[in-house]
Coordinates of C-alpha atoms in Angstrom, one line a residue:
Chain A
M1 CA 0.0 0.0 0.0
S2 CA 2.6 2.5 1.1
G3 CA 4.9 1.0 -1.6
A4 CA 2.3 1.8 -4.3
A5 CA 1.8 5.3 -2.9
R6 CA 5.6 5.9 -3.1
R7 CA 5.7 4.4 -6.6
A8 CA 3.2 6.8 -8.1
P9 CA 5.2 10.0 -8.0
G10 CA 8.3 8.1 -9.0
A11 CA 6.5 6.7 -12.0
R12 CA 5.3 10.2 -13.0
R13 CA 8.8 11.6 -12.6
E14 CA 10.1 8.7 -14.7
A15 CA 7.6 9.4 -17.4
A16 CA 8.6 13.1 -17.5
A17 CA 12.3 12.3 -17.5
G18 CA 11.8 9.8 -20.4
L19 CA 10.2 12.4 -22.6
L20 CA 12.7 15.1 -21.6
F21 CA 15.7 12.8 -22.3
A22 CA 14.3 11.9 -25.7
L23 CA 13.1 15.3 -26.7
P24 CA 16.3 16.8 -28.3
A25 CA 16.8 13.7 -30.4
L26 CA 13.2 13.5 -31.2
L27 CA 13.2 17.1 -32.5
G28 CA 16.3 16.6 -34.5
L29 CA 15.1 13.4 -36.2
A30 CA 11.7 15.0 -37.0
L31 CA 13.1 18.3 -38.2
F32 CA 16.2 17.2 -40.1
V33 CA 15.4 13.7 -41.3
L34 CA 11.7 12.9 -41.4
G35 CA 10.6 16.4 -42.4
P36 CA 12.9 16.9 -45.3
F37 CA 12.1 13.3 -46.5
L38 CA 8.3 14.0 -46.5
F39 CA 9.0 17.3 -48.1
A40 CA 11.0 15.5 -50.9
V41 CA 8.0 13.1 -51.5
A42 CA 5.6 16.1 -51.7
V43 CA 7.8 18.1 -54.1
S44 CA 8.4 15.2 -56.3
F45 CA 4.7 15.3 -57.3
T46 CA 4.8 19.0 -58.3
D47 CA 6.5 20.9 -61.0
L48 CA 8.6 23.1 -58.7
H49 CA 11.3 24.7 -60.6
L50 CA 13.7 27.2 -59.2
G51 CA 13.7 30.7 -60.8
S52 CA 10.5 29.9 -62.6
P53 CA 7.8 32.7 -62.3
L54 CA 5.0 30.2 -62.9
P55 CA 2.9 29.0 -59.9
V56 CA 3.6 25.5 -58.6
H57 CA 1.2 22.8 -59.6
F58 CA 0.5 19.3 -58.4
V59 CA 1.3 17.2 -61.5
G60 CA 1.1 13.6 -60.1
L61 CA 3.7 11.3 -61.3
R62 CA 5.0 13.4 -64.1
A63 CA 8.5 13.8 -62.7
Y64 CA 8.8 10.0 -62.3
R65 CA 7.4 9.4 -65.8
R66 CA 10.0 11.7 -67.2
L67 CA 12.8 10.1 -65.1
F68 CA 12.1 6.7 -66.5
E69 CA 12.0 8.0 -70.1
D70 CA 15.3 9.8 -69.6
P71 CA 18.2 7.8 -70.9
V72 CA 20.6 9.8 -68.7
F73 CA 18.8 8.7 -65.5
L74 CA 18.5 5.2 -66.7
R75 CA 22.2 5.2 -67.4
A76 CA 22.8 6.4 -63.8
L77 CA 20.6 3.6 -62.4
V78 CA 22.5 1.0 -64.6
N79 CA 25.8 2.5 -63.5
N80 CA 24.9 2.3 -59.7
A81 CA 23.6 -1.3 -60.2
G82 CA 26.7 -2.3 -62.1
F83 CA 28.9 -0.7 -59.5
A84 CA 27.1 -2.7 -56.8
L85 CA 27.2 -6.0 -58.7
V86 CA 30.9 -5.8 -59.1
V87 CA 32.1 -4.0 -55.9
V88 CA 29.9 -5.9 -53.4
P89 CA 31.1 -9.4 -54.2
V90 CA 34.7 -8.5 -55.1
Q91 CA 35.1 -6.4 -52.0
T92 CA 33.4 -8.8 -49.6
A93 CA 35.4 -11.8 -51.0
A94 CA 38.7 -9.8 -50.7
A95 CA 37.8 -8.6 -47.2
L96 CA 37.0 -12.2 -46.1
A97 CA 40.2 -13.5 -47.6
L98 CA 42.3 -10.9 -45.7
A99 CA 40.4 -11.5 -42.5
L100 CA 41.0 -15.3 -42.8
L101 CA 44.7 -14.7 -43.4
L102 CA 44.8 -12.5 -40.2
D103 CA 42.7 -14.8 -38.1
R104 CA 45.6 -16.5 -36.3
P105 CA 47.9 -15.2 -33.6
S106 CA 50.9 -13.5 -35.1
R107 CA 53.1 -10.6 -34.0
L108 CA 52.5 -8.8 -37.2
R109 CA 48.7 -9.0 -37.1
G110 CA 48.2 -5.6 -35.5
L111 CA 50.5 -4.0 -38.1
Y112 CA 48.7 -5.5 -41.0
R113 CA 45.3 -4.6 -39.4
T114 CA 46.4 -1.0 -39.2
L115 CA 47.7 -1.0 -42.8
F116 CA 44.4 -2.3 -44.2
F117 CA 42.3 -0.1 -42.2
M118 CA 44.3 3.0 -42.9
P119 CA 42.4 4.1 -46.2
V120 CA 39.1 4.1 -44.2
V121 CA 40.1 7.2 -42.3
F122 CA 41.0 9.0 -45.5
P123 CA 38.3 11.4 -46.7
L124 CA 36.9 10.4 -50.1
S125 CA 37.7 13.8 -51.6
L126 CA 41.4 13.3 -50.8
V127 CA 41.4 9.6 -52.0
S128 CA 39.8 10.9 -55.2
V129 CA 42.4 13.4 -55.9
V130 CA 45.3 11.0 -55.2
W131 CA 43.8 8.4 -57.5
V132 CA 43.4 10.9 -60.3
L133 CA 47.2 11.2 -60.1
L134 CA 47.7 7.5 -60.0
Y135 CA 45.5 7.1 -63.0
A136 CA 47.5 9.7 -65.0
P137 CA 47.4 9.0 -68.7
G138 CA 50.6 8.1 -70.6
P139 CA 53.1 5.4 -69.8
E140 CA 54.5 7.3 -66.8
G141 CA 51.2 7.0 -64.9
T142 CA 51.5 4.8 -61.9
V143 CA 48.6 2.4 -62.7
N144 CA 49.7 2.3 -66.4
A145 CA 53.2 1.6 -65.5
L146 CA 52.1 -1.2 -63.1
M147 CA 49.9 -2.8 -65.8
H148 CA 52.7 -2.5 -68.3
W149 CA 55.0 -4.4 -65.9
L150 CA 52.4 -7.0 -64.9
S151 CA 51.5 -7.7 -68.6
L152 CA 55.2 -8.1 -69.5
G153 CA 55.0 -5.1 -71.8
H154 CA 51.7 -5.9 -73.6
W155 CA 49.7 -3.1 -71.9
R156 CA 49.4 0.2 -73.9
A157 CA 48.9 3.3 -71.8
R158 CA 45.2 4.3 -71.4
D159 CA 43.5 7.4 -70.1
F160 CA 41.4 5.6 -67.5
L161 CA 39.2 8.5 -66.4
H162 CA 38.4 9.6 -70.0
D163 CA 37.9 6.2 -71.4
P164 CA 34.1 5.2 -71.5
A165 CA 35.0 1.5 -70.9
L166 CA 37.5 2.1 -68.1
A167 CA 36.2 5.1 -66.1
L168 CA 33.6 3.2 -64.0
P169 CA 36.0 0.3 -63.3
A170 CA 38.6 2.8 -62.3
L171 CA 36.1 4.3 -59.8
M172 CA 35.4 0.8 -58.5
L173 CA 39.0 0.1 -57.8
T174 CA 39.3 3.4 -55.9
S175 CA 36.3 2.6 -53.8
V176 CA 37.5 -1.0 -53.0
W177 CA 40.8 0.3 -51.9
Q178 CA 39.1 2.8 -49.6
G179 CA 36.4 0.6 -48.1
L180 CA 38.0 -2.8 -47.9
G181 CA 39.5 -2.3 -44.4
F182 CA 36.2 -1.5 -42.8
Q183 CA 34.7 -4.8 -44.0
M184 CA 37.9 -6.7 -43.1
I185 CA 37.7 -5.4 -39.4
V186 CA 34.0 -6.4 -39.2
L187 CA 34.6 -9.9 -40.5
L188 CA 37.8 -10.4 -38.5
A189 CA 35.8 -9.5 -35.3
G190 CA 33.1 -12.0 -36.5
L191 CA 35.8 -14.8 -37.0
Q192 CA 37.1 -14.3 -33.5
E193 CA 33.5 -14.8 -32.1
I194 CA 33.3 -18.3 -33.5
P195 CA 34.2 -20.8 -30.7
A196 CA 37.3 -22.8 -31.3
E197 CA 35.5 -25.9 -30.1
R198 CA 33.4 -25.9 -33.3
Y199 CA 36.5 -26.2 -35.4
E200 CA 37.8 -28.9 -33.1
A201 CA 34.6 -30.9 -33.4
A202 CA 34.7 -30.6 -37.2
R203 CA 38.3 -31.8 -37.3
V204 CA 37.4 -34.8 -35.1
D205 CA 34.7 -35.6 -37.6
G206 CA 37.4 -35.7 -40.3
A207 CA 36.4 -32.4 -42.0
G208 CA 39.1 -30.9 -44.3
A209 CA 40.0 -27.2 -44.5
W210 CA 37.4 -26.5 -47.2
A211 CA 34.7 -28.4 -45.3
R212 CA 35.5 -26.5 -42.1
F213 CA 35.3 -23.2 -44.0
R214 CA 32.0 -24.3 -45.6
H215 CA 30.3 -25.7 -42.5
V216 CA 31.8 -23.8 -39.6
T217 CA 33.3 -20.4 -40.8
L218 CA 30.6 -19.4 -43.2
P219 CA 27.6 -20.2 -41.0
G220 CA 29.3 -18.6 -38.0
L221 CA 29.9 -15.4 -40.0
R222 CA 26.4 -15.0 -41.2
N223 CA 25.4 -11.9 -39.4
P224 CA 28.7 -9.9 -40.1
L225 CA 28.5 -11.0 -43.8
V226 CA 25.0 -9.8 -44.2
F227 CA 25.8 -6.5 -42.5
V228 CA 28.9 -6.1 -44.7
V229 CA 27.0 -6.9 -47.9
L230 CA 24.1 -4.5 -46.9
I231 CA 26.4 -1.6 -46.1
T232 CA 28.4 -2.1 -49.3
S233 CA 25.3 -2.3 -51.4
V234 CA 23.9 0.9 -49.9
L235 CA 27.2 2.7 -50.4
A236 CA 27.4 1.6 -54.0
F237 CA 24.1 3.5 -54.6
R238 CA 25.3 6.5 -52.7
L239 CA 28.3 7.0 -54.9
F240 CA 28.9 10.7 -55.3
D241 CA 32.3 12.2 -54.1
Q242 CA 34.5 10.2 -56.5
V243 CA 32.2 11.0 -59.4
R244 CA 32.2 14.7 -58.6
I245 CA 35.9 15.0 -58.3
M246 CA 37.3 12.3 -60.7
T247 CA 35.0 12.2 -63.7
H248 CA 32.0 14.7 -63.4
G249 CA 29.8 11.8 -64.5
G250 CA 31.7 11.4 -67.8
P251 CA 32.8 10.5 -70.2
D252 CA 29.5 10.3 -72.0
Y253 CA 27.6 9.6 -68.7
A254 CA 29.7 6.5 -68.2
T255 CA 30.0 7.2 -64.5
T256 CA 27.0 9.3 -63.6
T257 CA 25.0 8.1 -60.6
L258 CA 21.7 8.7 -58.9
I259 CA 23.0 11.2 -56.4
Y260 CA 25.1 12.9 -59.0
E261 CA 22.1 13.3 -61.2
A262 CA 19.9 14.5 -58.2
V263 CA 22.5 17.2 -57.3
R264 CA 22.9 18.2 -60.9
A265 CA 19.1 18.5 -61.4
A266 CA 18.4 20.5 -58.3
F267 CA 21.5 22.8 -58.2
D268 CA 22.8 23.2 -61.7
R269 CA 19.4 23.3 -63.4
G270 CA 17.1 24.4 -60.6
N271 CA 14.8 21.5 -61.3
V272 CA 13.8 20.8 -57.7
A273 CA 11.0 18.4 -58.6
R274 CA 13.4 16.1 -60.6
G275 CA 16.0 16.2 -57.8
A276 CA 13.3 15.3 -55.2
A277 CA 11.9 12.5 -57.4
I278 CA 15.5 11.0 -57.8
S279 CA 15.9 11.2 -54.1
V280 CA 12.7 9.2 -53.6
V281 CA 13.8 6.6 -56.2
F282 CA 17.1 6.3 -54.4
F283 CA 15.4 5.8 -51.1
V284 CA 13.2 3.1 -52.5
V285 CA 16.2 1.3 -53.9
V286 CA 18.0 1.5 -50.6
L287 CA 15.0 0.3 -48.7
G288 CA 14.5 -2.5 -51.2
V289 CA 18.1 -3.7 -50.7
A290 CA 17.7 -3.5 -46.9
L291 CA 14.4 -5.5 -47.0
V292 CA 15.8 -8.2 -49.2
Q293 CA 18.7 -8.7 -46.9
R294 CA 16.6 -8.6 -43.8
R295 CA 14.5 -11.4 -45.2
L296 CA 17.6 -13.4 -46.1
V297 CA 18.8 -13.2 -42.5
R298 CA 15.4 -14.2 -41.1
E299 CA 15.0 -17.1 -43.4
R300 CA 18.5 -18.4 -42.6
R301 CA 17.8 -18.1 -38.9
E302 CA 14.6 -20.1 -39.2
L303 CA 16.5 -22.8 -41.0
A304 CA 19.3 -22.9 -38.4
Chain B
M1 CA 57.0 -29.3 -45.0
R2 CA 53.5 -28.6 -46.2
R3 CA 52.9 -26.4 -43.2
T4 CA 55.9 -24.2 -44.0
L5 CA 54.7 -23.9 -47.5
T6 CA 51.2 -22.6 -46.6
T7 CA 52.7 -20.3 -43.9
G8 CA 55.0 -18.9 -46.6
L9 CA 52.2 -18.4 -49.1
R10 CA 50.1 -16.7 -46.3
H11 CA 52.9 -14.3 -45.6
A12 CA 53.4 -13.6 -49.3
A13 CA 49.7 -12.9 -49.8
L14 CA 49.6 -10.5 -46.8
L15 CA 52.8 -8.8 -47.9
V16 CA 51.5 -8.1 -51.4
S17 CA 48.2 -6.9 -50.1
A18 CA 49.8 -4.6 -47.6
A19 CA 52.0 -3.2 -50.4
A20 CA 48.9 -2.5 -52.5
F21 CA 47.2 -0.7 -49.6
L22 CA 50.3 1.2 -48.6
A23 CA 51.3 2.4 -52.1
P24 CA 48.7 5.2 -52.6
V25 CA 49.5 6.5 -49.1
A26 CA 53.2 6.4 -49.7
F27 CA 52.6 8.1 -53.0
L28 CA 50.7 10.9 -51.2
V29 CA 53.2 11.5 -48.5
V30 CA 56.4 11.1 -50.5
G31 CA 55.0 13.2 -53.4
S32 CA 54.3 16.0 -51.0
F33 CA 58.0 16.5 -50.3
K34 CA 59.0 16.4 -54.0
P35 CA 59.6 19.3 -56.4
E36 CA 56.6 19.9 -58.6
G37 CA 58.3 18.6 -61.8
R38 CA 59.3 15.3 -60.3
I39 CA 55.8 14.2 -59.2
L40 CA 54.3 13.1 -62.5
A41 CA 57.7 12.2 -64.0
D42 CA 58.4 9.8 -61.2
A43 CA 54.9 8.4 -61.0
G44 CA 55.7 5.4 -63.1
S45 CA 58.7 4.0 -61.3
W46 CA 59.9 3.1 -57.9
R47 CA 60.9 6.7 -57.4
A48 CA 57.2 7.5 -56.8
F49 CA 57.7 6.0 -53.4
F50 CA 61.3 7.1 -52.6
P51 CA 62.1 10.7 -53.3
A52 CA 65.5 11.6 -54.6
H53 CA 65.3 15.3 -53.9
W54 CA 63.5 16.5 -50.7
T55 CA 61.9 19.9 -50.5
L56 CA 59.5 21.7 -48.3
D57 CA 58.4 24.1 -51.1
N58 CA 54.9 22.4 -51.4
Y59 CA 54.2 23.0 -47.7
R60 CA 55.4 26.6 -47.9
D61 CA 53.1 27.0 -50.9
V62 CA 50.1 25.6 -49.1
F63 CA 50.4 28.0 -46.2
A64 CA 51.0 30.9 -48.6
R65 CA 48.1 30.0 -50.9
V66 CA 45.3 29.2 -48.5
D67 CA 44.5 29.8 -44.8
F68 CA 45.2 26.1 -43.9
V69 CA 44.8 26.8 -40.1
R70 CA 41.4 28.3 -40.8
F71 CA 40.1 25.2 -42.7
L72 CA 41.6 22.9 -40.0
L73 CA 39.9 25.0 -37.2
N74 CA 36.6 24.8 -39.0
S75 CA 36.9 21.0 -39.4
L76 CA 37.8 20.6 -35.7
L77 CA 35.0 22.9 -34.5
I78 CA 32.4 21.2 -36.7
N79 CA 33.5 17.7 -35.8
G80 CA 34.1 18.4 -32.2
A81 CA 30.8 20.1 -31.7
M82 CA 29.0 17.2 -33.6
V83 CA 30.7 14.5 -31.6
L84 CA 30.2 16.0 -28.2
S85 CA 26.6 17.2 -28.6
G86 CA 25.8 13.9 -30.4
L87 CA 27.1 11.8 -27.4
A88 CA 24.9 13.8 -25.0
V89 CA 21.7 14.0 -27.1
N90 CA 21.8 10.4 -28.4
S91 CA 22.9 8.7 -25.2
L92 CA 20.1 10.4 -23.2
A93 CA 17.5 9.4 -25.9
A94 CA 18.8 5.8 -25.9
Y95 CA 18.6 5.6 -22.2
A96 CA 15.0 6.8 -22.2
L97 CA 14.2 4.2 -24.8
A98 CA 16.1 1.4 -23.1
R99 CA 15.2 1.9 -19.4
L100 CA 12.5 4.4 -18.7
R101 CA 8.7 3.9 -18.9
W102 CA 7.0 6.8 -20.6
A103 CA 4.0 7.3 -22.9
G104 CA 5.7 8.1 -26.3
R105 CA 8.3 5.4 -26.1
P106 CA 7.0 3.1 -28.8
F107 CA 6.5 6.0 -31.1
V108 CA 10.1 7.4 -30.7
L109 CA 11.6 3.9 -31.1
G110 CA 9.6 3.6 -34.3
L111 CA 10.9 7.0 -35.5
V112 CA 14.5 6.0 -34.7
L113 CA 14.2 2.7 -36.7
A114 CA 12.4 4.5 -39.6
T115 CA 15.0 7.2 -39.9
L116 CA 17.8 4.6 -39.6
V117 CA 17.0 3.6 -43.3
V118 CA 16.7 7.1 -44.7
P119 CA 20.1 7.8 -46.2
F120 CA 21.4 11.4 -45.9
E121 CA 21.8 11.7 -49.6
A122 CA 18.0 11.2 -50.1
I123 CA 17.2 14.3 -48.0
A124 CA 20.2 16.5 -48.8
V125 CA 18.4 18.4 -51.6
P126 CA 15.1 19.1 -49.7
L127 CA 17.0 19.8 -46.5
F128 CA 19.1 22.4 -48.4
Y129 CA 16.0 24.1 -49.6
G130 CA 14.2 24.2 -46.3
L131 CA 17.2 25.6 -44.4
S132 CA 18.0 28.1 -47.2
A133 CA 14.3 29.3 -47.1
I134 CA 14.9 30.4 -43.5
G135 CA 18.2 31.9 -44.3
W136 CA 20.3 29.4 -42.4
R137 CA 23.3 28.6 -44.5
D138 CA 27.0 29.3 -44.9
D139 CA 28.1 29.0 -41.3
W140 CA 29.5 26.2 -39.2
S141 CA 26.3 25.5 -37.1
V142 CA 24.4 24.5 -40.2
Q143 CA 27.0 21.8 -40.7
V144 CA 26.5 20.5 -37.1
V145 CA 23.0 20.9 -35.9
P146 CA 21.2 18.8 -38.5
F147 CA 23.4 15.9 -37.7
V148 CA 23.4 15.8 -33.9
A149 CA 20.4 13.5 -33.6
N150 CA 21.6 10.4 -35.2
P151 CA 19.6 7.2 -35.4
L152 CA 22.7 4.9 -35.8
S153 CA 24.2 6.4 -32.6
I154 CA 21.0 6.0 -30.7
W155 CA 20.7 2.5 -31.8
L156 CA 24.3 1.6 -30.7
F157 CA 23.7 3.3 -27.3
Y158 CA 20.3 1.5 -27.0
V159 CA 21.8 -2.0 -27.6
F160 CA 24.6 -1.3 -25.1
F161 CA 22.3 0.1 -22.4
A162 CA 19.8 -2.7 -22.8
G163 CA 22.7 -5.2 -22.0
L164 CA 23.8 -3.5 -18.8
P165 CA 22.7 -5.2 -15.5
R166 CA 19.8 -3.3 -13.8
E167 CA 21.1 -3.8 -10.2
L168 CA 23.5 -0.8 -10.1
E169 CA 20.8 1.6 -11.3
E170 CA 18.3 0.1 -8.9
A171 CA 20.7 0.6 -5.9
A172 CA 21.3 4.2 -6.8
R173 CA 17.6 4.8 -7.1
V174 CA 16.9 3.3 -3.8
D175 CA 19.6 5.6 -2.4
G176 CA 17.4 8.4 -3.5
A177 CA 19.2 9.5 -6.7
G178 CA 17.0 11.0 -9.5
V179 CA 16.9 9.7 -13.0
L180 CA 19.4 12.1 -14.4
R181 CA 21.8 11.5 -11.4
T182 CA 21.5 7.8 -11.9
F183 CA 22.3 8.1 -15.5
L184 CA 25.3 10.4 -15.0
T185 CA 26.9 8.6 -12.0
V186 CA 26.1 4.9 -12.6
V187 CA 25.3 4.4 -16.3
V188 CA 27.8 6.7 -18.1
P189 CA 30.9 5.4 -16.2
N190 CA 29.9 1.8 -17.1
A191 CA 29.3 2.6 -20.7
R192 CA 32.7 4.2 -21.6
A193 CA 33.1 1.7 -24.4
A194 CA 29.8 2.6 -26.0
F195 CA 30.7 6.4 -25.8
A196 CA 34.1 5.7 -27.5
T197 CA 32.5 3.6 -30.2
V198 CA 29.9 6.2 -31.0
A199 CA 32.4 9.1 -31.0
I200 CA 34.7 7.1 -33.5
V201 CA 31.9 6.1 -35.8
T202 CA 30.6 9.6 -35.8
L203 CA 34.0 11.0 -36.6
L204 CA 34.7 8.4 -39.3
F205 CA 31.4 9.3 -41.0
Y206 CA 31.7 13.1 -40.8
W207 CA 35.4 14.0 -41.0
G208 CA 35.4 13.5 -44.7
M209 CA 31.9 15.0 -45.3
Y210 CA 31.9 16.6 -48.7
L211 CA 28.4 16.9 -50.3
W212 CA 26.7 18.9 -47.5
P213 CA 29.3 21.6 -47.0
L214 CA 29.6 21.8 -50.8
L215 CA 25.8 22.7 -50.9
M216 CA 25.7 24.8 -47.8
T217 CA 28.9 27.0 -47.9
A218 CA 29.9 29.7 -50.3
G219 CA 33.2 31.1 -49.1
P220 CA 36.2 29.7 -47.3
H221 CA 35.2 31.1 -43.9
A222 CA 33.1 28.1 -42.8
R223 CA 34.5 25.4 -45.1
P224 CA 36.0 22.3 -43.7
L225 CA 39.1 20.5 -45.1
P226 CA 37.5 18.1 -47.5
L227 CA 36.2 21.0 -49.5
A228 CA 39.4 22.9 -49.4
I229 CA 41.3 20.1 -51.2
A230 CA 38.6 20.1 -53.9
T231 CA 39.1 23.8 -54.3
F232 CA 42.9 23.3 -54.5
Y233 CA 42.2 20.8 -57.3
T234 CA 39.9 22.9 -59.3
L235 CA 41.7 26.3 -58.7
P236 CA 44.4 27.3 -61.0
P237 CA 47.3 27.0 -61.1
L238 CA 47.1 23.3 -60.7
R239 CA 50.1 22.3 -58.6
W240 CA 50.1 18.7 -57.7
G241 CA 52.7 19.2 -55.0
D242 CA 50.5 21.7 -53.1
I243 CA 47.6 19.2 -53.3
L244 CA 49.6 16.3 -52.0
A245 CA 51.0 18.5 -49.2
F246 CA 47.6 19.7 -48.3
G247 CA 46.2 16.2 -48.4
T248 CA 49.0 15.0 -46.0
L249 CA 48.3 17.8 -43.6
M250 CA 44.6 17.1 -43.8
V251 CA 44.7 13.3 -43.1
A252 CA 47.5 13.6 -40.5
P253 CA 45.2 14.4 -37.5
V254 CA 42.8 11.5 -38.0
L255 CA 45.7 9.2 -38.8
L256 CA 47.3 10.1 -35.6
L257 CA 44.1 9.7 -33.7
F258 CA 43.5 6.3 -35.4
I259 CA 47.1 5.1 -34.4
L260 CA 46.7 6.2 -30.9
F261 CA 43.2 4.8 -30.3
Q262 CA 43.4 1.9 -32.6
R263 CA 41.9 -0.7 -30.3
A264 CA 38.8 1.6 -29.8
F265 CA 38.5 2.2 -33.5
V266 CA 38.6 -1.5 -34.2
R267 CA 36.2 -2.3 -31.5
G268 CA 33.8 0.5 -32.6
V269 CA 33.8 -0.6 -36.2
A270 CA 33.4 -4.3 -35.2
A271 CA 30.4 -3.4 -32.9
T272 CA 28.5 -1.7 -35.8
G273 CA 28.8 -5.0 -37.7
I274 CA 28.0 -7.5 -35.0
K275 CA 25.1 -5.7 -33.5
G276 CA 23.6 -4.8 -36.9

């Protein structure tokens, strides 16, 4: 009785404190994330154009219809998808390989980990400028010289960033170099969570190295792997900094991307409706990737 | 015999990968100490990574051409304010969500999870128009305030707080401490790892931020380092030595921080993956 009487003001104070504690974050998320997002959705159904004297109209899906009839936008979509289809598997496999190589006690492990992670702390703008230099055209460019050496003299110098066939692959390589260390650290931490007994048990059952990798390592890494794939796919669709600095979307739209097109539409041409519509498409793509991956995790969990 | 062979292969693979990762960094740092004419000329040979002639001209040039200290201070101010206010705002919200009973809790938790999937790039354009409409642009605060409340930070704190044993808090409450006192004196000291993780993840995401300051700032007075390097790159005369020297100066503080707090960095990055 007296306990309940003492509880009541405590509970009220707790309720007030809860709201008060959450209030700044609540305001921030509502004003700077949810609000602008809803604004983008609303604007994408209008013909809002900066500097246009005409009144703004609701025009339904016109901005979307125009997007999907626009070869440049479709090219951007294809570029992003292609980027994801190459970078996600390559980067994940390479990160997993490095993590496996490092997953045993060694005096040099800390040093290697530092080296592989180092590019992650580099701002993308700096990375982009350095790689513009490494991709210098002509035989004295670093990448050209390396290819010449690796191909035993068969490689002829190319201008990577101005070559429609090579510009996007060049951006891919730069991104893999910058992002691999992050994935490697996540996977290495995942590897260290797998109990040694499981490997022992598999060994007792006569499993070879490949069987142990297939039946112990991979299932044990499921969550970190899904996370790494998810994050890399999302980053592939966010591609912007490298494009802006290294290629400006060229040559011939070979490297333009969703975000680059959105920024160009809204800022260079004042076409706010188009920019907003691209933002919404971008969000739907990212959400789709996230949902598919979430589903994959859940199904695998049910199977396990 | 076979064992030595695999160990040898393992070390060879690691060595080659390490060289590939180190090469662009070495190119940057070594190039920054070279005379302008040697940078491109040396790029295709081993000299790209070992300078024959050292010079400090590029560094002298950087300080003469732009106000490097100003850009650095801008970056430090923006990131410092973002990390510190972010730690306070997001940890308090996460604590309210993880431990306190109050009416709006399910709604706020839903908002955090919903905004977690909205990428910043999807809202950059509308946010720019909204803030420009009220005349808020071109200063350092507009590069901080919109990013203080961060769903990922709240989520990381939330997971950590939910995993703490309740006994300590209950003991403090029985002793008559209020909710805020309990949080500050009992929870925060036991959650140092979570605070370090969130600080590092925030810094990793925002130190290189490029799109937002590009949209929001007009002149050098509020611009952070990543934008300055792009200006260097587009502003004539194009001098590679200056760019490399500027880049080296720009990455040095984060690199130093990374090497000093490597364990916390690694733990922080790993935490985002395992909890995710």
